[in-house]
Structure formats: structure tokens, C-alpha cells
mmCIF file of C-alpha atoms in Angstrom:
data_model
loop_
_atom_site.group_PDB
_atom_site.id
_atom_site.type_symbol
_atom_site.label_atom_id
_atom_site.label_comp_id
_atom_site.label_asym_id
_atom_site.label_seq_id
_atom_site.Cartn_x
_atom_site.Cartn_y
_atom_site.Cartn_z
ATOM 1 C CA MET A 1 -4.730 1.311 -15.391
ATOM 2 C CA ILE A 2 -2.316 -2.192 -16.033
ATOM 3 C CA TRP A 3 0.152 -3.156 -13.679
ATOM 4 C CA ARG A 4 3.457 -4.734 -14.674
ATOM 5 C CA ILE A 5 5.054 -6.949 -12.121
ATOM 6 C CA ASP A 6 7.939 -4.684 -12.278
ATOM 7 C CA GLU A 7 6.107 -1.691 -11.235
ATOM 8 C CA PHE A 8 5.788 -3.637 -8.157
ATOM 9 C CA GLN A 9 8.916 -4.222 -5.868
ATOM 10 C CA ILE A 10 8.816 -7.676 -4.776
ATOM 11 C CA ASP A 11 10.280 -9.962 -1.459
ATOM 12 C CA PRO A 12 10.032 -13.058 -2.141
ATOM 13 C CA SER A 13 10.194 -14.078 1.742
ATOM 14 C CA ARG A 14 6.699 -12.197 2.504
ATOM 15 C CA PRO A 15 3.466 -13.235 1.240
ATOM 16 C CA LEU A 16 2.885 -11.166 -1.998
ATOM 17 C CA TYR A 17 -0.890 -9.944 -1.601
ATOM 18 C CA GLU A 18 0.391 -8.462 1.170
ATOM 19 C CA GLN A 19 3.016 -6.506 -0.474
ATOM 20 C CA PHE A 20 0.278 -5.624 -3.297
ATOM 21 C CA VAL A 21 -1.563 -4.307 -0.490
ATOM 22 C CA GLU A 22 1.483 -1.973 0.652
ATOM 23 C CA GLN A 23 2.188 -0.545 -2.557
ATOM 24 C CA ILE A 24 -1.300 -0.220 -3.375
ATOM 25 C CA ARG A 25 -2.452 1.633 -0.141
ATOM 26 C CA ALA A 26 0.888 3.795 -0.838
ATOM 27 C CA MET A 27 0.023 4.348 -4.223
ATOM 28 C CA ILE A 28 -3.825 6.010 -2.939
ATOM 29 C CA ALA A 29 -2.065 7.872 -0.243
ATOM 30 C CA LYS A 30 0.411 9.666 -2.369
ATOM 31 C CA GLY A 31 -2.195 10.060 -4.793
ATOM 32 C CA GLN A 32 -0.667 8.225 -7.604
ATOM 33 C CA LEU A 33 -4.729 6.215 -7.984
ATOM 34 C CA ALA A 34 -7.100 9.405 -7.396
ATOM 35 C CA PRO A 35 -10.700 8.865 -5.421
ATOM 36 C CA GLY A 36 -12.523 7.213 -8.323
ATOM 37 C CA THR A 37 -10.079 5.589 -10.105
ATOM 38 C CA ARG A 38 -11.478 2.305 -11.799
ATOM 39 C CA LEU A 39 -8.812 -0.725 -11.036
ATOM 40 C CA PRO A 40 -8.710 -3.070 -13.569
ATOM 41 C CA SER A 41 -10.515 -6.387 -12.861
ATOM 42 C CA VAL A 42 -9.123 -9.411 -10.825
ATOM 43 C CA ARG A 43 -8.489 -11.366 -14.034
ATOM 44 C CA GLU A 44 -6.533 -8.493 -15.923
ATOM 45 C CA THR A 45 -4.729 -7.405 -12.981
ATOM 46 C CA ALA A 46 -3.674 -11.384 -12.644
ATOM 47 C CA SER A 47 -2.513 -11.762 -15.951
ATOM 48 C CA SER A 48 -0.505 -8.647 -16.330
ATOM 49 C CA LEU A 49 1.046 -9.224 -13.082
ATOM 50 C CA ARG A 50 1.187 -13.154 -13.541
ATOM 51 C CA VAL A 51 0.034 -13.904 -10.560
ATOM 52 C CA ASN A 52 -2.758 -15.918 -9.814
ATOM 53 C CA PRO A 53 -6.068 -14.117 -9.428
ATOM 54 C CA THR A 54 -6.825 -15.340 -5.680
ATOM 55 C CA THR A 55 -3.691 -13.481 -4.684
ATOM 56 C CA ILE A 56 -5.331 -10.330 -6.343
ATOM 57 C CA MET A 57 -8.609 -10.857 -5.308
ATOM 58 C CA LYS A 58 -7.161 -11.534 -1.706
ATOM 59 C CA THR A 59 -5.687 -7.779 -1.885
ATOM 60 C CA TYR A 60 -8.599 -5.949 -3.403
ATOM 61 C CA GLN A 61 -10.644 -7.689 -0.308
ATOM 62 C CA GLU A 62 -8.104 -6.589 1.834
ATOM 63 C CA LEU A 63 -7.944 -2.932 0.486
ATOM 64 C CA GLU A 64 -12.208 -3.008 1.139
ATOM 65 C CA ARG A 65 -11.356 -3.959 4.532
ATOM 66 C CA LEU A 66 -9.716 -1.016 4.980
ATOM 67 C CA SER A 67 -12.227 1.283 3.429
ATOM 68 C CA LEU A 68 -9.722 2.210 0.196
ATOM 69 C CA LEU A 69 -11.322 0.113 -2.294
ATOM 70 C CA VAL A 70 -15.679 -0.081 -2.799
ATOM 71 C CA THR A 71 -16.969 -2.614 -5.468
ATOM 72 C CA TYR A 72 -20.076 -2.045 -7.043
ATOM 73 C CA ARG A 73 -21.012 -5.091 -8.853
ATOM 74 C CA GLY A 74 -21.292 -5.052 -12.616
ATOM 75 C CA GLN A 75 -19.483 -2.180 -12.910
ATOM 76 C CA GLY A 76 -16.008 -2.773 -10.800
ATOM 77 C CA THR A 77 -13.448 -1.551 -8.539
ATOM 78 C CA PHE A 78 -13.081 1.780 -7.808
ATOM 79 C CA VAL A 79 -10.538 3.279 -4.955
ATOM 80 C CA THR A 80 -12.860 5.302 -2.475
ATOM 81 C CA ASN A 81 -14.280 8.475 -3.147
ATOM 82 C CA GLU A 82 -14.284 8.691 1.190
ATOM 83 C CA GLU A 83 -11.653 11.015 2.240
ATOM 84 C CA SER A 84 -10.756 10.208 5.400
ATOM 85 C CA ALA A 85 -10.726 6.685 4.905
ATOM 86 C CA ILE A 86 -7.633 7.894 2.374
ATOM 87 C CA THR A 87 -6.187 10.120 5.234
ATOM 88 C CA ARG A 88 -6.966 7.585 7.961
ATOM 89 C CA SER A 89 -4.349 4.999 6.159
ATOM 90 C CA ARG A 90 -1.857 7.933 5.304
ATOM 91 C CA ARG A 91 -2.235 8.397 9.159
ATOM 92 C CA GLU A 92 -1.425 4.543 9.690
ATOM 93 C CA LEU A 93 1.455 4.347 7.321
ATOM 94 C CA ALA A 94 3.121 7.570 8.975
ATOM 95 C CA ARG A 95 2.719 5.913 12.247
ATOM 96 C CA SER A 96 4.403 2.425 11.199
ATOM 97 C CA ALA A 97 6.753 4.438 9.159
ATOM 98 C CA VAL A 98 7.643 6.587 12.874
ATOM 99 C CA ALA A 99 7.684 3.277 14.912
ATOM 100 C CA ARG A 100 10.334 1.618 12.815
ATOM 101 C CA LEU A 101 12.186 4.800 12.722
ATOM 102 C CA GLU A 102 11.891 4.506 16.422
ATOM 103 C CA GLU A 103 13.205 1.039 16.265
ATOM 104 C CA LEU A 104 16.161 1.343 14.289
ATOM 105 C CA ALA A 105 17.145 4.368 16.587
ATOM 106 C CA GLN A 106 16.624 2.472 19.888
ATOM 107 C CA SER A 107 18.854 0.014 18.408
ATOM 108 C CA ILE A 108 21.909 1.913 18.119
ATOM 109 C CA GLY A 109 21.127 3.791 21.439
ATOM 110 C CA LEU A 110 19.001 6.989 20.556
ATOM 111 C CA THR A 111 16.012 8.213 21.197
ATOM 112 C CA LEU A 112 14.092 9.329 17.773
ATOM 113 C CA GLU A 113 14.816 13.291 18.337
ATOM 114 C CA GLN A 114 18.723 12.224 18.621
ATOM 115 C CA PHE A 115 18.253 10.046 15.968
ATOM 116 C CA ILE A 116 16.683 12.991 13.903
ATOM 117 C CA ALA A 117 18.748 15.654 15.196
ATOM 118 C CA LEU A 118 22.087 13.521 13.881
ATOM 119 C CA ALA A 119 20.551 12.359 10.936
ATOM 120 C CA GLN A 120 20.046 16.004 10.034
ATOM 121 C CA GLU A 121 23.461 17.169 10.986
ATOM 122 C CA GLU A 122 25.940 18.948 8.468
ATOM 123 C CA GLU A 123 29.601 16.829 8.056
#
């Protein structure tokens, strides 16, 4: 699997590696990158995305810190087979999304429950 830059949503106001971490993390959470999937090397990924290899190295390192990737010397970098790490990441992503929704609801003077109820109302 080699990524292309057009497969990622890029926000020029934020560091690229953070965006790659978020988007690869979401791919793992959704199952688009299954446990045990071998990722392309840092060089291959940097070349296909047309970014500095240091950016990809930081991305992979952060995903390893989150226990979502595992690197075996001489074999490559793989999505973890540890289901608990993937579940923990999904939970963190869900909590973060709910927190953003709560902030949005509060910004218009609603509780999260009121916000959801309003969104589900038929016109």
C-alpha cells in the first residue's frame, strides 16, 4: 500500500505529521488498515506523499507510541495485532468527538442531549 497525497485531507495551518497521525489512526480504527498490515517504508511513504522523510518518521513514531504500529528491524512497520490498543484508540477518538460536540452545543446554549435531539427533529 502506497499512499498518495490526495488521499489525505491537509490543513496548511497544522503540522503535517499530526494530520497523518490522525488520519492513519482513523484508518486503523475503521478497519481500513487491518491488524498485521505492513506499512510502506518511511522512504516509500515520504516519496509517494511528496513530503520530507522526517515527517513520516515522526508520524510512525507517534503511532508506535500510541501502540498502534510495531516496527521489527529488517522486516518493516506493521499495524499492531493488539486488539486492546486499537479499542483504546477508538475509545479516545470517540471521546474526543463527543467533547467537540459538547463544545459546539454549549456555544449555541444547548446541552449535548438537547443538541442531539434538535439535530434529530423532523421539519
